[in-house]
PDB file of C-alpha atoms in Angstrom:
ATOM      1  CA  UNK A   1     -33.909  20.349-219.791  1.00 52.00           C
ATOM      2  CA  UNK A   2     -31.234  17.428-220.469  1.00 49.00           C
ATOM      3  CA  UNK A   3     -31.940  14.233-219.238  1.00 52.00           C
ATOM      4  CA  UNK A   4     -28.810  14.667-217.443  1.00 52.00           C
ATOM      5  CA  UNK A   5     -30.020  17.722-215.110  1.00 62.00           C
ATOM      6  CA  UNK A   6     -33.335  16.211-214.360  1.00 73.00           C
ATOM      7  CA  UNK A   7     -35.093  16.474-211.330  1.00 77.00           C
ATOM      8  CA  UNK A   8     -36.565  13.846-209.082  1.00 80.00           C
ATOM      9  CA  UNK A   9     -37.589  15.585-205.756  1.00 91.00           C
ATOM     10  CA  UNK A  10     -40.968  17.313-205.470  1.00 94.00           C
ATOM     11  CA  UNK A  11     -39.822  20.750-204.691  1.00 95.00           C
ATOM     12  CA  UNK A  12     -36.743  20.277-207.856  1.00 95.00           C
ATOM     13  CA  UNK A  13     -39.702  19.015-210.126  1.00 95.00           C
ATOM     14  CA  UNK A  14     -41.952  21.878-208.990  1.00 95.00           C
ATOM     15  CA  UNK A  15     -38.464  25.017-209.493  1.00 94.00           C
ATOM     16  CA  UNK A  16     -38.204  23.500-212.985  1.00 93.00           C
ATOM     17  CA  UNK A  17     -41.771  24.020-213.955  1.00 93.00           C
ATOM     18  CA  UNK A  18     -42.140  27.697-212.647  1.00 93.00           C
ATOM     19  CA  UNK A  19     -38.556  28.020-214.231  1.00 91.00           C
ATOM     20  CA  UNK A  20     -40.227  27.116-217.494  1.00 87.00           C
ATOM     21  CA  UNK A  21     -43.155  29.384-217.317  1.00 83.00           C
ATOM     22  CA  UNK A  22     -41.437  32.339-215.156  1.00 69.00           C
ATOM     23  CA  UNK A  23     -38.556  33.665-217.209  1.00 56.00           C
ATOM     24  CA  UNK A  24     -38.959  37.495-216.303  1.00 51.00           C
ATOM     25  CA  UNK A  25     -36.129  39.422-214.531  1.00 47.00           C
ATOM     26  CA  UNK A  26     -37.450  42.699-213.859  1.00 43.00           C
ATOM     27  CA  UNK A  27     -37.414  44.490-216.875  1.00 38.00           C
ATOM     28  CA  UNK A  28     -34.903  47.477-215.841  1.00 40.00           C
ATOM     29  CA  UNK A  29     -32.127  44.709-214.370  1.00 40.00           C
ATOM     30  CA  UNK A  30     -31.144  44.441-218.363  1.00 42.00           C
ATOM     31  CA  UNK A  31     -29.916  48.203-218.184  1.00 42.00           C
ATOM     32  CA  UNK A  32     -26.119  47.222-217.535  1.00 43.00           C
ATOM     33  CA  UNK A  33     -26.789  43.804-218.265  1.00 45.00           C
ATOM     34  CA  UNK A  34     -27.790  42.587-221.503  1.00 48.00           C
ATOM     35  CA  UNK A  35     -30.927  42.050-222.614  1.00 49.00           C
ATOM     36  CA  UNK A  36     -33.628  40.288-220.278  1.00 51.00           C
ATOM     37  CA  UNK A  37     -33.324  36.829-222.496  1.00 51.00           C
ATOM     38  CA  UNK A  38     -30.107  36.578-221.473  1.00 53.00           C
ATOM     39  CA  UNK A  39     -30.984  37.263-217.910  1.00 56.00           C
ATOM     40  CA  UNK A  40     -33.103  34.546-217.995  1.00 55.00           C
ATOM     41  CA  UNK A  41     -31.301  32.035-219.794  1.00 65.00           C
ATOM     42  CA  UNK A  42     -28.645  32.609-217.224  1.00 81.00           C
ATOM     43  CA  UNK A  43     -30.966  31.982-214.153  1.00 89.00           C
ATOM     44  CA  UNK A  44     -32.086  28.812-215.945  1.00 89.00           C
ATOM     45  CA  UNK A  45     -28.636  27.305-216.826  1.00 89.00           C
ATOM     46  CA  UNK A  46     -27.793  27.675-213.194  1.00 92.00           C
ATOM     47  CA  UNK A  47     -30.699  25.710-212.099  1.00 93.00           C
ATOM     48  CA  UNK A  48     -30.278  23.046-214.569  1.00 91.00           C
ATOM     49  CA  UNK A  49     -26.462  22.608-213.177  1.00 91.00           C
ATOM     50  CA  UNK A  50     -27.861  21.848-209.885  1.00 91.00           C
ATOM     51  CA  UNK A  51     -30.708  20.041-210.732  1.00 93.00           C
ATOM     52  CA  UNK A  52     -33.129  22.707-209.710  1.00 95.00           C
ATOM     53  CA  UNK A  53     -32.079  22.380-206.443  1.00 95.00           C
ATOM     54  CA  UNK A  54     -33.522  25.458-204.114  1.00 95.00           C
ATOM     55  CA  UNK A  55     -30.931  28.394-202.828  1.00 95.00           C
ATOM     56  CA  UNK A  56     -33.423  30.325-201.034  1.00 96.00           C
ATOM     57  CA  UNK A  57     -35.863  27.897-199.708  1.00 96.00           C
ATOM     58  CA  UNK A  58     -36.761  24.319-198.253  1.00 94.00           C
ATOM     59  CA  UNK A  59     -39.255  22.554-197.985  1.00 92.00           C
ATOM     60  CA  UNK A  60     -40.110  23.870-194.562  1.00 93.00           C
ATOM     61  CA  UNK A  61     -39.813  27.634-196.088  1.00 94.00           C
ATOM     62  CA  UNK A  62     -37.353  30.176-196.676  1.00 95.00           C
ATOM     63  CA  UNK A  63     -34.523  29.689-195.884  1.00 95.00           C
ATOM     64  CA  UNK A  64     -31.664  31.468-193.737  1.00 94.00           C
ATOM     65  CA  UNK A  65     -29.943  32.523-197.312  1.00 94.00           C
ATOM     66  CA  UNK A  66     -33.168  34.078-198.685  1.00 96.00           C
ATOM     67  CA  UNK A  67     -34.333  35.769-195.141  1.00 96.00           C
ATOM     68  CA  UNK A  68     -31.390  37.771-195.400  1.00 95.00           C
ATOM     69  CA  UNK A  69     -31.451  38.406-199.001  1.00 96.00           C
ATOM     70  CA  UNK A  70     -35.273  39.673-198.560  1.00 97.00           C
ATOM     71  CA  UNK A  71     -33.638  41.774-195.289  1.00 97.00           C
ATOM     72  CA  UNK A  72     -30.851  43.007-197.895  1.00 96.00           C
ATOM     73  CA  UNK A  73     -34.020  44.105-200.578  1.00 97.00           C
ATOM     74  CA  UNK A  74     -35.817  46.270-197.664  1.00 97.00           C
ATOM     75  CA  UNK A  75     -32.046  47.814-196.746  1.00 95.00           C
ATOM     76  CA  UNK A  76     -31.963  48.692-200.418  1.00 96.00           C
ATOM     77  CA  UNK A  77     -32.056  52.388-199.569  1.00 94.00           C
ATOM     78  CA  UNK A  78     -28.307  52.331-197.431  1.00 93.00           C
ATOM     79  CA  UNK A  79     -27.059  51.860-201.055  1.00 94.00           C
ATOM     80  CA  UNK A  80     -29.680  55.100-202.382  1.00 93.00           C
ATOM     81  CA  UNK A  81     -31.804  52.646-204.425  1.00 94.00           C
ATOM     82  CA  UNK A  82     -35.134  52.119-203.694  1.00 94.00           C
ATOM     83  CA  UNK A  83     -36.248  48.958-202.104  1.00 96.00           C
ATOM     84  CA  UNK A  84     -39.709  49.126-203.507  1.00 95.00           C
ATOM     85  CA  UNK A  85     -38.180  48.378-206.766  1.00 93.00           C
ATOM     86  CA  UNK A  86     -37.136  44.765-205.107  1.00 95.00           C
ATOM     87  CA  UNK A  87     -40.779  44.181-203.825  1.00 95.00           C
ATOM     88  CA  UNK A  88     -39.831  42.757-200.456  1.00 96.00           C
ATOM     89  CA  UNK A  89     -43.665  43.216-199.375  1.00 96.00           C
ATOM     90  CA  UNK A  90     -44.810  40.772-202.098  1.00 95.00           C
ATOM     91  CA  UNK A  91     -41.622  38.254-201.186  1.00 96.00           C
ATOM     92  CA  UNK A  92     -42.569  38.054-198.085  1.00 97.00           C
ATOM     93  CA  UNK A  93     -46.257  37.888-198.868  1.00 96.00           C
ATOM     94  CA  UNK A  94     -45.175  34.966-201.413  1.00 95.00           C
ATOM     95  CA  UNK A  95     -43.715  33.544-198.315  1.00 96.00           C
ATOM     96  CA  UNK A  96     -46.072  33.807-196.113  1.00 95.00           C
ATOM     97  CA  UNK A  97     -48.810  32.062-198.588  1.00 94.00           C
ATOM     98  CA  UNK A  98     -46.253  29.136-199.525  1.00 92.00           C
ATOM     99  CA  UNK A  99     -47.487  26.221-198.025  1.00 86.00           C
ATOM    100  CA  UNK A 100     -46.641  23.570-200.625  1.00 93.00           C
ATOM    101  CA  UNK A 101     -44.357  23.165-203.699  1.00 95.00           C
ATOM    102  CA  UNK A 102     -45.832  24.478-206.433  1.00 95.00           C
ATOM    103  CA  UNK A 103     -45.872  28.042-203.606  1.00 95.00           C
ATOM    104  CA  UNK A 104     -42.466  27.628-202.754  1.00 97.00           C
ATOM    105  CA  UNK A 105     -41.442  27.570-206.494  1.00 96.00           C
ATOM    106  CA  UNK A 106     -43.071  30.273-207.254  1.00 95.00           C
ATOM    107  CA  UNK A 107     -40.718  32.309-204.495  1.00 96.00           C
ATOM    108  CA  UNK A 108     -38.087  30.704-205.310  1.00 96.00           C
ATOM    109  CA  UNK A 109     -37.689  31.760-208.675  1.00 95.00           C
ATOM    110  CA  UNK A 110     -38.830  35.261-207.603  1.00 94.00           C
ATOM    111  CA  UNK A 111     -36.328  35.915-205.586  1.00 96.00           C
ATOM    112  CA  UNK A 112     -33.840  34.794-207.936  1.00 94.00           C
ATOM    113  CA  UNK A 113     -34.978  36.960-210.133  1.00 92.00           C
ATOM    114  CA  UNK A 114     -35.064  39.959-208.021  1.00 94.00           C
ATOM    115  CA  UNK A 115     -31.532  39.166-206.638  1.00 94.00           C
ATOM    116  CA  UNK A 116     -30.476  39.864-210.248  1.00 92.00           C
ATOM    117  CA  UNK A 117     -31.779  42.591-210.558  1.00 91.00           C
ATOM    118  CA  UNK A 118     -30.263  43.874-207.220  1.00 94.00           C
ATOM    119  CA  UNK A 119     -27.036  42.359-207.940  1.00 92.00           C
ATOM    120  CA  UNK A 120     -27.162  43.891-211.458  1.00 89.00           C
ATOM    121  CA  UNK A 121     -27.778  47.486-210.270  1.00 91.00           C
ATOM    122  CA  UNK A 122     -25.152  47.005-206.974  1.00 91.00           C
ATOM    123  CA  UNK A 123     -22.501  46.321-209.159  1.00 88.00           C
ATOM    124  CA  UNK A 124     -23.321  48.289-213.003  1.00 83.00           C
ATOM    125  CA  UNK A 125     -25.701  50.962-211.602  1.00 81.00           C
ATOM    126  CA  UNK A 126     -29.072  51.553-211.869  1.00 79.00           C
ATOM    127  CA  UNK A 127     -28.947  53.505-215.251  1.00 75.00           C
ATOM    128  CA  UNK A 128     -26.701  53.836-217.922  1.00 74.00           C
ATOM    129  CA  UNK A 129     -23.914  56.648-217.848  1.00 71.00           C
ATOM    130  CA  UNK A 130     -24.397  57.558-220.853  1.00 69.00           C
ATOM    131  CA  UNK A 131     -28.350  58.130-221.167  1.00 74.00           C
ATOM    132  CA  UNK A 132     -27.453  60.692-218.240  1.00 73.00           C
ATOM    133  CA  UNK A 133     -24.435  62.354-220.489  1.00 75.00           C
ATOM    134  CA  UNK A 134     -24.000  61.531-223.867  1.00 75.00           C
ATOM    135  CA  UNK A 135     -20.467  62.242-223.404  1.00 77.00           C
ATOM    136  CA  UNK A 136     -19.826  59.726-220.701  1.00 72.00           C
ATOM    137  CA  UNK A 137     -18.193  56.903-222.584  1.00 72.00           C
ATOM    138  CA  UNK A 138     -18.723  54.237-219.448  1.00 71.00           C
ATOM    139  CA  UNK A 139     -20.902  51.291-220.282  1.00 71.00           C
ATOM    140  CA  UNK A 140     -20.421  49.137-216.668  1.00 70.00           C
ATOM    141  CA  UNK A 141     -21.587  45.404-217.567  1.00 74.00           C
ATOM    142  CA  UNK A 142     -22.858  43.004-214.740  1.00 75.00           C
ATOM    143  CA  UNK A 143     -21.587  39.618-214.181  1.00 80.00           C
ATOM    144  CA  UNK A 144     -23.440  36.901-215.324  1.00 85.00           C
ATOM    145  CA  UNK A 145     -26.617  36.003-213.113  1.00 88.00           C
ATOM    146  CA  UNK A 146     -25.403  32.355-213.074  1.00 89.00           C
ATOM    147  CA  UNK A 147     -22.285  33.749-211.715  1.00 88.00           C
ATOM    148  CA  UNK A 148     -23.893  35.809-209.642  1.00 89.00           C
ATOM    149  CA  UNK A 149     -26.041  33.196-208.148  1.00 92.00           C
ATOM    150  CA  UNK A 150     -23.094  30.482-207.837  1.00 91.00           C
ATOM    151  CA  UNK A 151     -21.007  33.083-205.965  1.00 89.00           C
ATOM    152  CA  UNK A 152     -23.400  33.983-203.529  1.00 88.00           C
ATOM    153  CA  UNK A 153     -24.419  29.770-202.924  1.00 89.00           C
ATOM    154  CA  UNK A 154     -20.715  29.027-202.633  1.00 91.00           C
ATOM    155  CA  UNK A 155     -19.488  32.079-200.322  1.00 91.00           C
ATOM    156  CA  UNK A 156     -18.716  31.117-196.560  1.00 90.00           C
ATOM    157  CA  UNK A 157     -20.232  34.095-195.239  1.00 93.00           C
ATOM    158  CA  UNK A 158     -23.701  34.721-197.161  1.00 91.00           C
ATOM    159  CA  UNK A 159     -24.299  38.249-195.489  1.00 91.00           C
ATOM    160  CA  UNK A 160     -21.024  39.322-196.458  1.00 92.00           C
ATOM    161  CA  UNK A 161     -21.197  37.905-199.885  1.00 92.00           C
ATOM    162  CA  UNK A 162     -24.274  40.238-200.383  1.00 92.00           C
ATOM    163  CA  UNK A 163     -22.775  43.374-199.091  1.00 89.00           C
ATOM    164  CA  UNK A 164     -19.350  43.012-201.064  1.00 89.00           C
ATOM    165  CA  UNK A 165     -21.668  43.127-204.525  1.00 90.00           C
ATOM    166  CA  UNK A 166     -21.208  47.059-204.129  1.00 90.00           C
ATOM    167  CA  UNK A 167     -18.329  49.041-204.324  1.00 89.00           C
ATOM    168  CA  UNK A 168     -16.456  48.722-201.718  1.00 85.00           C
ATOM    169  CA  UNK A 169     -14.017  51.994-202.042  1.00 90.00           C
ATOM    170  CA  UNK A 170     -13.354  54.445-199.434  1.00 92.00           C
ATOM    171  CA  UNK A 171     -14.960  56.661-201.879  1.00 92.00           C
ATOM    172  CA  UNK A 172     -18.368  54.875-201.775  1.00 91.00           C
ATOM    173  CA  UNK A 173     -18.332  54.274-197.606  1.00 92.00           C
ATOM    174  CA  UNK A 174     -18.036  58.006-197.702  1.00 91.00           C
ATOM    175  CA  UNK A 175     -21.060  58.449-199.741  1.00 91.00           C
ATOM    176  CA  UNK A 176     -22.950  55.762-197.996  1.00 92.00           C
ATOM    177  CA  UNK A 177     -22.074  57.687-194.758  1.00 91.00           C
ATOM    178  CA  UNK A 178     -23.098  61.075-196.269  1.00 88.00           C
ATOM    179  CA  UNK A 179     -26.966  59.621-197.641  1.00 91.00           C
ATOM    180  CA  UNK A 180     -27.062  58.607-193.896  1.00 91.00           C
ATOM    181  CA  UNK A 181     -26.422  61.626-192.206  1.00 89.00           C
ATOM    182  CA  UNK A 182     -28.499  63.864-194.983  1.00 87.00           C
ATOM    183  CA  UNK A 183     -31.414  61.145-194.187  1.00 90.00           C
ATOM    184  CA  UNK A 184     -30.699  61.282-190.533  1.00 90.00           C
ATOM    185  CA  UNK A 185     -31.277  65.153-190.682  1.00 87.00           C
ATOM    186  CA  UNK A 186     -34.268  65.132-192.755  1.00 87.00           C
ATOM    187  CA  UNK A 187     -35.838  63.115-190.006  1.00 89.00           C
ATOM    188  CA  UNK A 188     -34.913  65.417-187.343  1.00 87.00           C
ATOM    189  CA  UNK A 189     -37.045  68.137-189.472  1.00 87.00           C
ATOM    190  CA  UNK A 190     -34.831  68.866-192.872  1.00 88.00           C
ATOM    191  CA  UNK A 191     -32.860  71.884-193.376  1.00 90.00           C
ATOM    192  CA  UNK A 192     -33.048  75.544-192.740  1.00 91.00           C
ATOM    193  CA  UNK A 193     -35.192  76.954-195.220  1.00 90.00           C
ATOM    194  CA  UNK A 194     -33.743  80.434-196.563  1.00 90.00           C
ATOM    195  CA  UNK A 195     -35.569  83.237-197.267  1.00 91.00           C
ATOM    196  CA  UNK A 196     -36.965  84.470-200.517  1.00 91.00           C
ATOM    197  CA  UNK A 197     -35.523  88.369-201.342  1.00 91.00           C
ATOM    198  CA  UNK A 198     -33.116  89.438-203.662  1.00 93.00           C
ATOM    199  CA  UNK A 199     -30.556  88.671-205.476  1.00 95.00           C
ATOM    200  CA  UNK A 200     -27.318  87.636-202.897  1.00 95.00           C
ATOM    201  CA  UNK A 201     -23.814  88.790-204.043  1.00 95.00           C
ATOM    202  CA  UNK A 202     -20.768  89.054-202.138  1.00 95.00           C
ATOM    203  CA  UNK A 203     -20.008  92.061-199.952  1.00 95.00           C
ATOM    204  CA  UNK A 204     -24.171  92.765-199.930  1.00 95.00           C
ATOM    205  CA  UNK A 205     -25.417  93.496-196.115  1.00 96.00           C
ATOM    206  CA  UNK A 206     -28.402  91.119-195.810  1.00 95.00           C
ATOM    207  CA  UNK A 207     -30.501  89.817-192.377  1.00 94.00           C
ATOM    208  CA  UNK A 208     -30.665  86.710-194.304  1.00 95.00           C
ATOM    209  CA  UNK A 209     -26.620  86.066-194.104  1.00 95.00           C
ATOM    210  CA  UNK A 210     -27.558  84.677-190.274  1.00 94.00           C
ATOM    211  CA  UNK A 211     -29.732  82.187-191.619  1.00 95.00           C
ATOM    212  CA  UNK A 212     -27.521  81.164-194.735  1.00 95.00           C
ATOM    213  CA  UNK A 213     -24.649  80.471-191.909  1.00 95.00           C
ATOM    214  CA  UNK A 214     -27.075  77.915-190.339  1.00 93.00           C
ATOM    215  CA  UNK A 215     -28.226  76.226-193.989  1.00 93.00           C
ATOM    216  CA  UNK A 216     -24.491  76.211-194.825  1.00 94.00           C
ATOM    217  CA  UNK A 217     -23.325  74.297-191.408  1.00 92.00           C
ATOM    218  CA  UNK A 218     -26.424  71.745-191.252  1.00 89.00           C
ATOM    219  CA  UNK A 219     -25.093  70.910-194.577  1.00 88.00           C
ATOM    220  CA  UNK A 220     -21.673  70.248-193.613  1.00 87.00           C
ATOM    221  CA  UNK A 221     -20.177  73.142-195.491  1.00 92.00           C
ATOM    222  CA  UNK A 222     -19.218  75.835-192.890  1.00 92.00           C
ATOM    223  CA  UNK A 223     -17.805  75.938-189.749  1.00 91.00           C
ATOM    224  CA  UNK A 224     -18.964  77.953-186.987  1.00 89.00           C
ATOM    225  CA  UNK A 225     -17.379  80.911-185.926  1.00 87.00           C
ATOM    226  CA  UNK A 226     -15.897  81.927-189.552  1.00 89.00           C
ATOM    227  CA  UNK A 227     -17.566  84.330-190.081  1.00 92.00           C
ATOM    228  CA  UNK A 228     -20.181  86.630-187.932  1.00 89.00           C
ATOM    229  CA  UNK A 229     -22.575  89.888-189.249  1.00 93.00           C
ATOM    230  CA  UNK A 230     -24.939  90.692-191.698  1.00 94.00           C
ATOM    231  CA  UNK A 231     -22.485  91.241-194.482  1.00 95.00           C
ATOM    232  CA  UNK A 232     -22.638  88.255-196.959  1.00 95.00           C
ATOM    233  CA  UNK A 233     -18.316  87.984-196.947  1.00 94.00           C
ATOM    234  CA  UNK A 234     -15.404  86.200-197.023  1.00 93.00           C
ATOM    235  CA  UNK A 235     -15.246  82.028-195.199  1.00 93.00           C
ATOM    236  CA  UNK A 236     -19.225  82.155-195.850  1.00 95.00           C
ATOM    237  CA  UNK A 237     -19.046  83.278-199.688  1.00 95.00           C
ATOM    238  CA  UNK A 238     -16.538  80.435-200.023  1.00 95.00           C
ATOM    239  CA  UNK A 239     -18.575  77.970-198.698  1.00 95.00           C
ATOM    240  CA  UNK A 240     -21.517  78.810-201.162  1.00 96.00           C
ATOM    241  CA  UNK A 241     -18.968  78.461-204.220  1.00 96.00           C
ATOM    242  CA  UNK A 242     -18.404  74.747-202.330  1.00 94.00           C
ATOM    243  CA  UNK A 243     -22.078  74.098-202.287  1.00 93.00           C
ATOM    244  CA  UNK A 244     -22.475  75.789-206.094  1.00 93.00           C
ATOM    245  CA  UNK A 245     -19.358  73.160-207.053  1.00 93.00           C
ATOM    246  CA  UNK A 246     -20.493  70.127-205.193  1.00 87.00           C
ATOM    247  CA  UNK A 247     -24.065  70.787-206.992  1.00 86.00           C
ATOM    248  CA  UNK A 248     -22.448  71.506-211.035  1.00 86.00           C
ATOM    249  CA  UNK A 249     -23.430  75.219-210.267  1.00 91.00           C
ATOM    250  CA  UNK A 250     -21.386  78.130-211.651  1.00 93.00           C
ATOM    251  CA  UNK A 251     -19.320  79.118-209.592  1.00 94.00           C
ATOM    252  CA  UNK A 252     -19.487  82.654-208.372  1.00 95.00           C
ATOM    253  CA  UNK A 253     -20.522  82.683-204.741  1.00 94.00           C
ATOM    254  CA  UNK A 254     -24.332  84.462-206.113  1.00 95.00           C
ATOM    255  CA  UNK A 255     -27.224  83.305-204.250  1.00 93.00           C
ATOM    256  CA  UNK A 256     -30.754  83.889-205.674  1.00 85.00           C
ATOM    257  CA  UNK A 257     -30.083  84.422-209.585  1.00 65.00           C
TER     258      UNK A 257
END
């Protein structure tokens, strides 16, 4: 640290320290990121520009900021990550336990930590595009954590600040609304289960075409009153091809093979 970013206060003197023994960003935040030294070096050049001041706590706690950030970390799962990979259990168990300055330290450099890791996979992804397809030529990169952390410190509206990390697109509202109502439906008791038999193909009489209609419009696909009978036909087959599409299926409308 440079004599000109030293601390003086207790709780500065105390971020420092932990700073200097507490480098790791969780290990899969360097996916679209660079590597986790970098990560870390970023965190700590931040801190050292503002004297190791805290962002998340005070010396009475945490702080407004870092309540919602740990709120943001449970709520994880709006955005289809998981929120146990942000540990807000242990944050809040951290937390809970801090009582002096070497305690509130220690959370205040884990959440920084784990907000880079959130910010990281909010804005690059949570894996890289082309580990998934080889032939995806996308390699998103995350801004830097000390950006990160200065944008979030300096925004007027905090909560706001936090939510406009992701996408904001039409596009991704859509799917955000979609993993809601798919999640809201699983809790009411899932989908329709269909039948095991044979092989489906269009313009086959089956009993199970009745149940196939209600699969098709719990999942959004078909619209009541399309089609009616046991003969698997017509607005029906064409809403399987949608679900065979949506899912990288071939296309052919057979159910079963």
């Amino acid at each position: 640290v440079g004599e000109a970013h030293l601390p003086t206060d207790p709780l500065a003197m105390a971020i420092a320290r932990e700073l200097s023994v507490n480098t790791t960003v969780m290990l899969d935040a360097s996916a679209n990121a660079g590597d986790e030294e970098e990560l870390g070096l970023g965190i700590q050049g931040y801190y050292e520009n503002r004297v190791f001041q805290p962002l998340w706590v005070s010396e009475q706690g945490l702080n407004p900021h870092g309540e919602l950030l740990i709120s943001a970390f449970e709520k994880a799962g709006d955005h289809a990550l998981d929120p146990a990979d942000y540990a807000p259990d242990r944050l809040r168990q951290l937390a809970s336990a801090a009582t002096g300055t070497e305690g509130l330290a220690e959370l205040e450099v884990a959440i920084s930590n784990t907000f880079v890791t959130y910010a990281n996979h909010l804005t690059a992804g949570r894996v890289k595009p082309n580990e998934v397809n080889r032939s995806l030529n996308l390699f998103p990169k995350a801004p830097d954590p000390a950006v990160l952390l200065e944008f979030v410190d300096t925004s007027e509206d905090f909560a706001a600040a936090i939510e406009g990390l992701s996408p904001n697109t039409p596009n991704y509202d859509r799917l955000k609304t979609a993993l809601a109502d798919y999640r809201a439906k699983e809790a009411a008791g899932g989908f329709t289960a269909i039948p095991e038999g044979e092989t489906l193909k269009p313009g086959m009489t089956d009993p199970r075409v009745q149940v196939l209609r209600t699969r098709l419009t719990e999942q959004d696909l078909f619209t009541p009153g399309n089609h009616s009978g046991d003969v698997y036909d017509g607005a029906l087959v064409e809403a399987v091809k949608l679900f065979q599409e949506r899912h990288g299926l071939e296309v052919d409308g057979v159910i079963g093979k």
